[in-house]
XYZ file of C-alpha atoms in Angstrom:
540
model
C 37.410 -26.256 2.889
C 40.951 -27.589 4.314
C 43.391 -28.691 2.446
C 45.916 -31.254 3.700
C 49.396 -30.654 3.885
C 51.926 -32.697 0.867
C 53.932 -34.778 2.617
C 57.248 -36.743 0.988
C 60.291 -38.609 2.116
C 63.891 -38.060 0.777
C 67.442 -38.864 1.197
C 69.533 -36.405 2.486
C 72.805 -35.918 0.204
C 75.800 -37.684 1.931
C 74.002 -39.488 3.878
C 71.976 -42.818 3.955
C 69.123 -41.952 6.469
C 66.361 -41.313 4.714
C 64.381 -38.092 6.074
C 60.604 -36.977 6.095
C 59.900 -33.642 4.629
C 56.431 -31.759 5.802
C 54.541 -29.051 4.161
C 53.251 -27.157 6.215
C 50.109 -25.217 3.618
C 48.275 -21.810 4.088
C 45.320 -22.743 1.724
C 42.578 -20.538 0.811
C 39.244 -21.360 1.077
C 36.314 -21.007 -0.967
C 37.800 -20.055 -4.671
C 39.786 -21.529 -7.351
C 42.469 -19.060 -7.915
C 46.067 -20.022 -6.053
C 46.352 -16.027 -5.034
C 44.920 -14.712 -2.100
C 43.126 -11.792 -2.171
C 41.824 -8.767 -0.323
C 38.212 -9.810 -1.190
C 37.808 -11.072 2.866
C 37.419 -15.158 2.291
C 38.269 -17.191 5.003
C 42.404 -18.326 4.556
C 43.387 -21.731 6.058
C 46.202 -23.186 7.177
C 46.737 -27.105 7.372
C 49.120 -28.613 9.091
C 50.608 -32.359 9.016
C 49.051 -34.478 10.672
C 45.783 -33.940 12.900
C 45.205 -30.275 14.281
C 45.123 -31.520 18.707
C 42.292 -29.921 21.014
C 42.532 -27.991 24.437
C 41.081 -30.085 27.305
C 37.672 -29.244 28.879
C 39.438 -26.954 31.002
C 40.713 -24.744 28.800
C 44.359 -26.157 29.147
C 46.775 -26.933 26.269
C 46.266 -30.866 25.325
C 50.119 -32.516 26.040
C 50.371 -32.681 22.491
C 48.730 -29.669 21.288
C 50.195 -27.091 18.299
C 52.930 -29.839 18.060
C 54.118 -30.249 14.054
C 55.926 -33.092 11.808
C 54.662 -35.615 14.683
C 52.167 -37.568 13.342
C 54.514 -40.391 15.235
C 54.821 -38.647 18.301
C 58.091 -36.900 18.406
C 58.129 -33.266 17.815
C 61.091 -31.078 15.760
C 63.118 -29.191 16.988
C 66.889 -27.362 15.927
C 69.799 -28.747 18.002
C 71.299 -26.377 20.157
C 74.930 -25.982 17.759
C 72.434 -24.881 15.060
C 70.834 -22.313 17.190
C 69.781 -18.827 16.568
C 68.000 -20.508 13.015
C 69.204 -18.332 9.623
C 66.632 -17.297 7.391
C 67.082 -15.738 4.429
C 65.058 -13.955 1.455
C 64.725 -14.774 -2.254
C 62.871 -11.722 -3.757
C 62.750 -13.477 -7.185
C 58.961 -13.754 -8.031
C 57.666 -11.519 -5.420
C 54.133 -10.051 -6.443
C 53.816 -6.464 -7.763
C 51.442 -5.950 -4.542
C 54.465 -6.706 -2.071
C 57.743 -4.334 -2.120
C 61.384 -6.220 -1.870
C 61.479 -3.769 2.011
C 57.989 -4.855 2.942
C 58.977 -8.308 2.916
C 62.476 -8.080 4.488
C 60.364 -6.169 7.043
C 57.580 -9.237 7.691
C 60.246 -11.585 7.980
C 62.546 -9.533 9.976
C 59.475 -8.558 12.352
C 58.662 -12.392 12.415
C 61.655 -13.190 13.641
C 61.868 -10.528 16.299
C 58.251 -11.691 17.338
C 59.564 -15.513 18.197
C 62.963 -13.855 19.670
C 60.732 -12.227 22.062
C 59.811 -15.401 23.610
C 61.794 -16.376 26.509
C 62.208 -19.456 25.237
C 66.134 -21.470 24.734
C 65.872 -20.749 20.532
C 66.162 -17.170 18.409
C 66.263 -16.501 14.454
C 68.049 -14.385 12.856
C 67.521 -12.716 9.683
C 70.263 -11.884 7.625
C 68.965 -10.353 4.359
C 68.789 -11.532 0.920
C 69.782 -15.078 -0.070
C 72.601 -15.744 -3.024
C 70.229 -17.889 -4.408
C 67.365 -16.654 -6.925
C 64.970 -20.016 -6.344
C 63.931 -22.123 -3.179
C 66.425 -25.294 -3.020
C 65.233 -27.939 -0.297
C 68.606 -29.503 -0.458
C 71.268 -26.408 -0.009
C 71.274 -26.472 3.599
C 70.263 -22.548 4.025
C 67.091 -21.496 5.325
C 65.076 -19.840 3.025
C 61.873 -18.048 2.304
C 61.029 -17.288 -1.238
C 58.468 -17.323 -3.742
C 56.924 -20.129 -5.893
C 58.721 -20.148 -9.361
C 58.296 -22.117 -12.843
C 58.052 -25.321 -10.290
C 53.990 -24.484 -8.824
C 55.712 -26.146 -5.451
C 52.389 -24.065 -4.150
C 49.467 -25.496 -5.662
C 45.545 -25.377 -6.189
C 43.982 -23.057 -3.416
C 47.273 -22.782 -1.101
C 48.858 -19.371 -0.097
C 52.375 -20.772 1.038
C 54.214 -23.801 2.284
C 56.580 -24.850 4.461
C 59.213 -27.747 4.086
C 61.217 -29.300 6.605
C 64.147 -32.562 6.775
C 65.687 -33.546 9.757
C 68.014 -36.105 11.664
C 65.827 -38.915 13.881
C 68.622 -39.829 16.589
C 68.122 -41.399 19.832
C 64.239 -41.114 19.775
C 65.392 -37.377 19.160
C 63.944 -35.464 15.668
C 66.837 -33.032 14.778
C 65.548 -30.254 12.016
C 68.594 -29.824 9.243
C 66.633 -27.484 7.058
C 63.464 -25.914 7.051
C 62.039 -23.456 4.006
C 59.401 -21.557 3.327
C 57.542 -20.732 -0.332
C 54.884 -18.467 -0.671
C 52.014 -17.829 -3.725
C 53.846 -15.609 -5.923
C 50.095 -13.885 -6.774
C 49.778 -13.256 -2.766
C 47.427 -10.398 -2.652
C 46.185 -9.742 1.123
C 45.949 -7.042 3.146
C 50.174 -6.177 5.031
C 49.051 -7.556 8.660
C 47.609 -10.673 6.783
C 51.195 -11.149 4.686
C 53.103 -10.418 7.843
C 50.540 -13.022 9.763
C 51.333 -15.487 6.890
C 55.140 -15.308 7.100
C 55.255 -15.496 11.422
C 52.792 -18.631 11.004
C 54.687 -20.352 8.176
C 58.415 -19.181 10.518
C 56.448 -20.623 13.273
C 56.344 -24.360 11.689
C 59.879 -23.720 10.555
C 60.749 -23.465 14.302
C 58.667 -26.476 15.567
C 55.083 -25.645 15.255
C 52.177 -27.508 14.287
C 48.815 -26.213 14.307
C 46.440 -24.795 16.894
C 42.607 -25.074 17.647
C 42.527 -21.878 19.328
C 41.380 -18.706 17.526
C 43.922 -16.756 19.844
C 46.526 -18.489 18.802
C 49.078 -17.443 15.805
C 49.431 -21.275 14.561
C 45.107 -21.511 14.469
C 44.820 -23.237 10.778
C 43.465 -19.907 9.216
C 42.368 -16.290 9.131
C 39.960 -13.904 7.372
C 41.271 -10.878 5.456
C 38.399 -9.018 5.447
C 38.385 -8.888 9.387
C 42.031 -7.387 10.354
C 41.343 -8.277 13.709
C 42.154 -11.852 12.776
C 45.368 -11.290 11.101
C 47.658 -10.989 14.247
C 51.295 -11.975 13.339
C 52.016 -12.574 17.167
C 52.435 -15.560 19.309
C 50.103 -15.743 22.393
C 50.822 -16.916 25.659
C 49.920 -20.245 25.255
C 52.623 -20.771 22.346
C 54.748 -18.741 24.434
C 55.027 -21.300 26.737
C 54.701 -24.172 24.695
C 57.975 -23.296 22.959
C 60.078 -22.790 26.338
C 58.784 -26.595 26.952
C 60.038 -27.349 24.074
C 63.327 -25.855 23.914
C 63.554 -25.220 27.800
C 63.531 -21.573 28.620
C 66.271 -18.740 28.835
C 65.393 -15.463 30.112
C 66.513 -12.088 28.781
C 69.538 -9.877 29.477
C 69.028 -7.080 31.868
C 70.308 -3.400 30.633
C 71.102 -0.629 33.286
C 71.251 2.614 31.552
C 73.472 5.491 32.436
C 71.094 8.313 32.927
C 70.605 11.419 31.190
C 72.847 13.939 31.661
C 74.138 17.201 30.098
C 77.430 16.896 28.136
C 80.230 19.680 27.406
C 79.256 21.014 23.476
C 81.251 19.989 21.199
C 83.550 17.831 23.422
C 84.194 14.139 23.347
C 81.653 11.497 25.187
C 81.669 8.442 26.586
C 78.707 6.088 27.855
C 78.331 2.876 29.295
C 75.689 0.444 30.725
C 75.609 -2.322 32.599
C 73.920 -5.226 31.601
C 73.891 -9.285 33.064
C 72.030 -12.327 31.538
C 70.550 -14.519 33.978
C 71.845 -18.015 32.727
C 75.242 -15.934 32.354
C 75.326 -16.146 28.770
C 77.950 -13.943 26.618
C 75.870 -10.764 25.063
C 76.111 -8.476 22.170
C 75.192 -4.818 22.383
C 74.102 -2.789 19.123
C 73.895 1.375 19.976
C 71.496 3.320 17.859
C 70.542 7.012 17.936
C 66.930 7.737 17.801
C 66.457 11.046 17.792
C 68.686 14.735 17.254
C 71.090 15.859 15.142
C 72.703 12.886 13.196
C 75.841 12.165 15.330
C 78.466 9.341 14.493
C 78.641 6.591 17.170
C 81.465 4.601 17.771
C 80.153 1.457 19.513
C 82.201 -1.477 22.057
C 80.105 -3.675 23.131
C 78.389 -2.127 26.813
C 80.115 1.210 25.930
C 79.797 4.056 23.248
C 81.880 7.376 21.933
C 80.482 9.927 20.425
C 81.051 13.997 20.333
C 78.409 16.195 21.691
C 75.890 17.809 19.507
C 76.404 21.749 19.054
C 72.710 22.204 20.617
C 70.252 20.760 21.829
C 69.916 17.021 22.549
C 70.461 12.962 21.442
C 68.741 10.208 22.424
C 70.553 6.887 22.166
C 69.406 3.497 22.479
C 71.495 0.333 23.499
C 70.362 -2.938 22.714
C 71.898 -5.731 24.609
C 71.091 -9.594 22.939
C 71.678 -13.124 25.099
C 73.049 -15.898 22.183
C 69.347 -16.242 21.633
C 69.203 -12.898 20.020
C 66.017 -12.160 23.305
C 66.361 -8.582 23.420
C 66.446 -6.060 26.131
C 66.643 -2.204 25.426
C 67.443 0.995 27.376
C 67.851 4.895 26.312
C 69.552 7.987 27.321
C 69.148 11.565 26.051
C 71.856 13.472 26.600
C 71.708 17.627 26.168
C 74.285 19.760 24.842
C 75.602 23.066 27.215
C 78.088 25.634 26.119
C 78.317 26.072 30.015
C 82.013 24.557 31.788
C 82.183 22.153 34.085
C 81.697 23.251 37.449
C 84.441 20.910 38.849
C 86.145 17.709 37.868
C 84.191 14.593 38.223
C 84.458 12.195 41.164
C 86.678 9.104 41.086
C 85.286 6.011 39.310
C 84.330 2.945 41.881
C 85.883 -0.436 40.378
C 82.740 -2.749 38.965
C 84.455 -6.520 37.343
C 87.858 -8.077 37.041
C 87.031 -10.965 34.397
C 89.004 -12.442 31.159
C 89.433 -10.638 28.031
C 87.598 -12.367 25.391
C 90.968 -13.217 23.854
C 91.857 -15.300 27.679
C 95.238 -13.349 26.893
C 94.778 -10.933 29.699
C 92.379 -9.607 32.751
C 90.140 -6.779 32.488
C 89.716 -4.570 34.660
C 86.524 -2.079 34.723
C 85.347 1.297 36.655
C 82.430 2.677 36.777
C 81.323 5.797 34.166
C 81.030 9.232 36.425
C 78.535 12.197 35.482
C 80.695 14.734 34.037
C 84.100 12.163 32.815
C 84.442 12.959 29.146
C 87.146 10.860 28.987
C 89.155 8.731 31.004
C 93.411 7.538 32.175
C 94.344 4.045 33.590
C 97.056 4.534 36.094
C 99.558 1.866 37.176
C 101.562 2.180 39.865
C 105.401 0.434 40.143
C 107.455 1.234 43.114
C 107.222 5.115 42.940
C 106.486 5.942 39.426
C 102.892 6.099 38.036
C 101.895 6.274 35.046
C 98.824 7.441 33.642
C 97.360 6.580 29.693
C 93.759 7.838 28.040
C 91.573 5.224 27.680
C 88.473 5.115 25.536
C 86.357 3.626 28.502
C 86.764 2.844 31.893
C 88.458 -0.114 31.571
C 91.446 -1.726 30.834
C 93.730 -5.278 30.554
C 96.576 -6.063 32.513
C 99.489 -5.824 30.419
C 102.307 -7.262 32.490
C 103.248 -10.651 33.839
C 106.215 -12.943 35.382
C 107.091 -15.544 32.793
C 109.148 -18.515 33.385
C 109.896 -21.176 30.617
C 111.317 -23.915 32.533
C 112.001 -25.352 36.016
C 109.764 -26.871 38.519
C 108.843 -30.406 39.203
C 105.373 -31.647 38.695
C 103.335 -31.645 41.887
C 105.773 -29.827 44.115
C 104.960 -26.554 45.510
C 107.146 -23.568 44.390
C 106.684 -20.039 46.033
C 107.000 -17.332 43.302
C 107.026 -13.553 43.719
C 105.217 -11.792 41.176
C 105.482 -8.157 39.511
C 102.438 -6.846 41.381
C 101.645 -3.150 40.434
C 98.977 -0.708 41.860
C 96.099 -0.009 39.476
C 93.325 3.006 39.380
C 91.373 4.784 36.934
C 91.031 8.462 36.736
C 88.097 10.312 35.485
C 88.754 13.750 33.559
C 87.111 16.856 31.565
C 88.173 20.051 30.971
C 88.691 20.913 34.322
C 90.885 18.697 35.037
C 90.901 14.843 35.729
C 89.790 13.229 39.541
C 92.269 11.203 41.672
C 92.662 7.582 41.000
C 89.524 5.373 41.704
C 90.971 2.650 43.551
C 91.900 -0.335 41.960
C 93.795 -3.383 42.841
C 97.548 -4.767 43.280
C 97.360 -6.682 39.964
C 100.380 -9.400 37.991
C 100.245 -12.373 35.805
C 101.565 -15.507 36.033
C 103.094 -17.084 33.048
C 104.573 -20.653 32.815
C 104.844 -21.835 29.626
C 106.052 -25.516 29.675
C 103.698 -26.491 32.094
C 101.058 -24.510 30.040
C 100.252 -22.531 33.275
C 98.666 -18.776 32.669
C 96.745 -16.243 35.521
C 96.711 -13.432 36.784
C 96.648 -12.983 40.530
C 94.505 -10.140 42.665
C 95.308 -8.343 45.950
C 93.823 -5.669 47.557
C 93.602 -4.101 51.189
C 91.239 -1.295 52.086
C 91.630 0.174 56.003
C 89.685 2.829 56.499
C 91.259 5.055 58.610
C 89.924 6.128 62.174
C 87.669 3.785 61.800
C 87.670 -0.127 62.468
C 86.811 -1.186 58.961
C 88.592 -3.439 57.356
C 88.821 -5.587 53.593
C 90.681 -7.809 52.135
C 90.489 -8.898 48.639
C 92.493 -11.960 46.366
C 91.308 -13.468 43.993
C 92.804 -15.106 40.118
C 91.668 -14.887 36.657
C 92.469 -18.242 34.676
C 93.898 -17.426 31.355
C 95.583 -20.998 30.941
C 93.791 -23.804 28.630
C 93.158 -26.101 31.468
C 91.096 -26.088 34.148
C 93.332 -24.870 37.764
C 92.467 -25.396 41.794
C 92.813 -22.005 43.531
C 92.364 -20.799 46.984
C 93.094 -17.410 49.048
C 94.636 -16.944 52.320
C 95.550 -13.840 54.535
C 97.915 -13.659 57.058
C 101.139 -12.257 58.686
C 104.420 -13.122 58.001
C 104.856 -15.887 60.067
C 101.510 -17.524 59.220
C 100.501 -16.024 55.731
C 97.929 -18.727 55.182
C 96.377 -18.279 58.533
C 92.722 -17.086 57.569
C 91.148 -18.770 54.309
C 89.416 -15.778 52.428
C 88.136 -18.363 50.021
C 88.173 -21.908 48.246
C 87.957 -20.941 44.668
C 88.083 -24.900 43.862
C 88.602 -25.385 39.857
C 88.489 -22.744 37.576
C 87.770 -23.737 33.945
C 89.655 -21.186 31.448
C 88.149 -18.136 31.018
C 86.777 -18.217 35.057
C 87.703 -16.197 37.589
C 87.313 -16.015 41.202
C 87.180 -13.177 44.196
C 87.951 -13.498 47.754
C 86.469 -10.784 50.427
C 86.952 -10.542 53.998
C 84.905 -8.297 55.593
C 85.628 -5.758 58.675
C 82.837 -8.071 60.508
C 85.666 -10.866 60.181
C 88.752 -11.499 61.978
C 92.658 -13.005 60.407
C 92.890 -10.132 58.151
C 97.172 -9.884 57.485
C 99.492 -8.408 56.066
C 99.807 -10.522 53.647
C 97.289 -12.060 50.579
C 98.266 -15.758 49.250
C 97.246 -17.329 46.270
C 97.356 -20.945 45.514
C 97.422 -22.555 42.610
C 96.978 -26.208 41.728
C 96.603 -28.903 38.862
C 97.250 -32.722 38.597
C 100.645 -33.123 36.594
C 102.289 -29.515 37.228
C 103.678 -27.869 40.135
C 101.442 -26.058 43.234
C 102.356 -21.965 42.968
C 102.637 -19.583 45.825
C 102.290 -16.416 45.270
C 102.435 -14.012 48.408
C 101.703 -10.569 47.756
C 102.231 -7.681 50.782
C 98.490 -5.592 51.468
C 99.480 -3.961 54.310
């Protein structure tokens, strides 16, 4: 036997729309106690509105697992409100369930729907304030049923949604789950129970499939029906529904054998497809506890004694989708046999703060630690950095002068950069980095940082030439870069950077396939409403 889903209609507080909450029910079938048990009888779910059939093919129907659209428009969170907070409420939980085993369902729940490459995440971030469900507090929760029986007759749980109809557009503003506080199943079947229920809270309606998570019920007797996973069908379906966003990619660093005892220092690479910012969480999974001192791609730790650590890194797109990558590395008492190799430069991007550029070299087998060295004239000077990588912490400032639109050529205070890998032996020569200043002009609100660089191999006829800028300003800037000799030194264009918004940056490279390469790197810079800067810097 089904039972349908409650539906009601309220006003949201502060405002005059009037908004449709749904219930979506887990009711249980075939006995007139509210609680669930282990007994085996067939558990149903029922959704709002009518559960939608594949076509003869075996195809979703266009409408199919869709939920709170009994008028046609489906539910969905807006981007701004995007990865979706849930929290607990461990008030009223049944004897049968313990406070960690239900953290654990809905923090597995919401790792299940995170792996779906789909342009939406949860996140789970422990135990609510609150001690009872409130429909009307504007926090996502998932509790138990209380004093109130909001979970009534034969049902095992519902969910309750209100959202914002805009533009022909359904808007979710707060969705909340309540389960039978005599729930008595089998842990795959409670865990099934909260991932279905999270599932509606996130856009789902019900399913006709038996493979499917969202299918309007389960039997407890036969685990194999209790599988708190999406399948590929809902996969996809939610990508259509929220458009779809890949996962990061994580590069790991290798295994290696460490110094014991001595200071260490790993890094990965990672990139998200779309480009999105990530997050990086560093774990150690196995050996003797060791603290870890994570930032962001990059982690310190000291070598174990003996033996060996595995590690894991975590990297996370804004959609909390998850990629993962591990390194064991094994303690020797043995010295290095030499000092490592120079460190290749990898990115020269913004700081996250837009207040300077950073700079970052590769991590070398063997570095336990590592020196940024900047050059000036003929003194160099070298400081130990916890990674390979550091900002650019000089610039030439002017606060006045200049007439807007008119070009000004402006020497800057360029200095040589490199990073130098060391360990006991001794540290590497400087990885080669580039001629590096800032530009700073603050009443036209003007802030970058400028790049030159010119590589000749020698005996050989290969040649580069690099330029490039960082924008660290507020508003968006044209740049371009030129090479050239002294008479000419915007002969060759390396590269049209066009606008930059704040926080972009842009790289020039001529290759030693191409001709014009000069003596000189230009950078232009250009905005409507302030002056046109010049900056010529000497490569060669």
């Amino acid at each position: 036997m089904h039972r349908l889903m409650r539906l009601s209609a309220r006003a949201l507080r502060g405002s005059s729309l009037v908004l449709a909450a749904a219930a979506a029910c887990l009711a249980l079938a075939g006995g007139s106690s509210a609680a669930a048990s282990s007994g085996g009888g067939e558990t149903s779910f029922d959704g709002s509105g009518t559960v939608l059939v594949r076509r003869g093919d075996g195809s979703p129907a266009e409408l199919v697992i869709r939920n709170f659209s009994t008028s046609g428009f489906s539910v969905r969170w807006a981007s701004n409100a995007i990865p979706v907070a849930f929290c607990t409420i461990q008030a009223n939980r049944p004897s049968t369930v313990s406070a960690e085993q239900f953290r654990g369902a809905v923090r597995a729940a919401a790792e299940m729907w995170n792996n779906i490459e789909a342009a939406v995440g949860v996140r789970y971030v422990g135990d609510c304030l609150s001690q009872r469900v409130d429909f009307d507090d504007n926090v996502n929760e998932i509790g138990w049923d209380d004093a109130r029986n909001l979970v009534s007759g034969t049902q095992a749980g519902v969910t309750q949604g209100s959202w914002f109809t805009t533009l022909g557009r359904r808007d979710f503003v707060e969705a909340d789950v309540v389960l039978d506080s005599r729930l008595s199943v089998p842990e795959v079947c409670m865990r099934t129970v909260v991932a279905h229920e999270m599932g509606h809270a996130i856009g789902f309606g019900h399913s006709d499939s038996r493979a499917d998570l969202m299918y309007p019920s389960f039997t407890s007797s036969d685990l194999s029906t209790c599988r708190p996973t999406a399948s590929d069908e809902e996969a996809q379906w939610l990508a259509n529904l929220y458009g779809p966003n890949r996962r990061p990619s994580v590069t790991p660093p290798g295994d290696r054998m460490v110094q014991a005892g001595a200071p260490v220092i790993l890094s990965v690479l990672a990139a998200d497809p779309e480009g999105d910012a990530m997050t990086f969480a560093w774990s150690q999974v196995s050996g003797t506890p060791t603290a870890l001192n994570g930032n962001g791609n990059t982690v310190s730790l000291t070598a174990p004694a003996s033996g060996t650590v595995t590690l894991e890194v975590s990297a996370f797109d804004r959609y909390l989708h998850r990629s993962t990558a591990r390194v064991t590395l094994t303690a020797t008492d043995q010295a290095p046999d030499a000092v490592p190799g120079p460190p290749s430069l990898q990115s020269i991007l913004a700081n996250r703060s837009r207040t300077a550029s950073t700079l970052k070299w590769s991590l070398v087998d063997g570095a336990q630690s590592h020196e940024f060295c900047v050059t000036l004239g003929a003194t160099a000077t070298c400081t130990a950095q916890a990674t390979p990588s550091a900002d650019v912490g000089w610039a030439t400032s002017l606060s006045s002068g200049g007439q807007a639109d008119e070009r000004t050529v402006l020497a800057l205070d360029m200095r040589t950069t490199g990073m130098r890998a060391c360990n006991t032996r001794g540290c590497s020569t400087a990885g080669i980095g580039p001629l590096m200043g800032g530009f700073r002009w603050t009443n036209w609100g003007v802030s970058y940082d400028v790049v030159a660089m010119a590589l000749d191999v020698a005996g050989t006829p290969l040649r580069f030439t690099i330029g490039g800028a960082v924008n660290l300003g507020d508003s968006p800037r044209r740049f371009a870069v030129y090479t050239g000799p002294e008479d000419d030194p915007q002969r060759t264009l390396v590269r049209d950077c066009g606008i930059l918004d704040p926080g972009q940056s842009c790289i020039g490279f001529l290759g030693s396939g191409d001709n014009g390469h000069g003596e000189l790197v230009v950078v232009a810079s250009s905005a409507p409403g302030t002056p046109e800067a010049v900056h010529r810097v000497r490569v060669r």
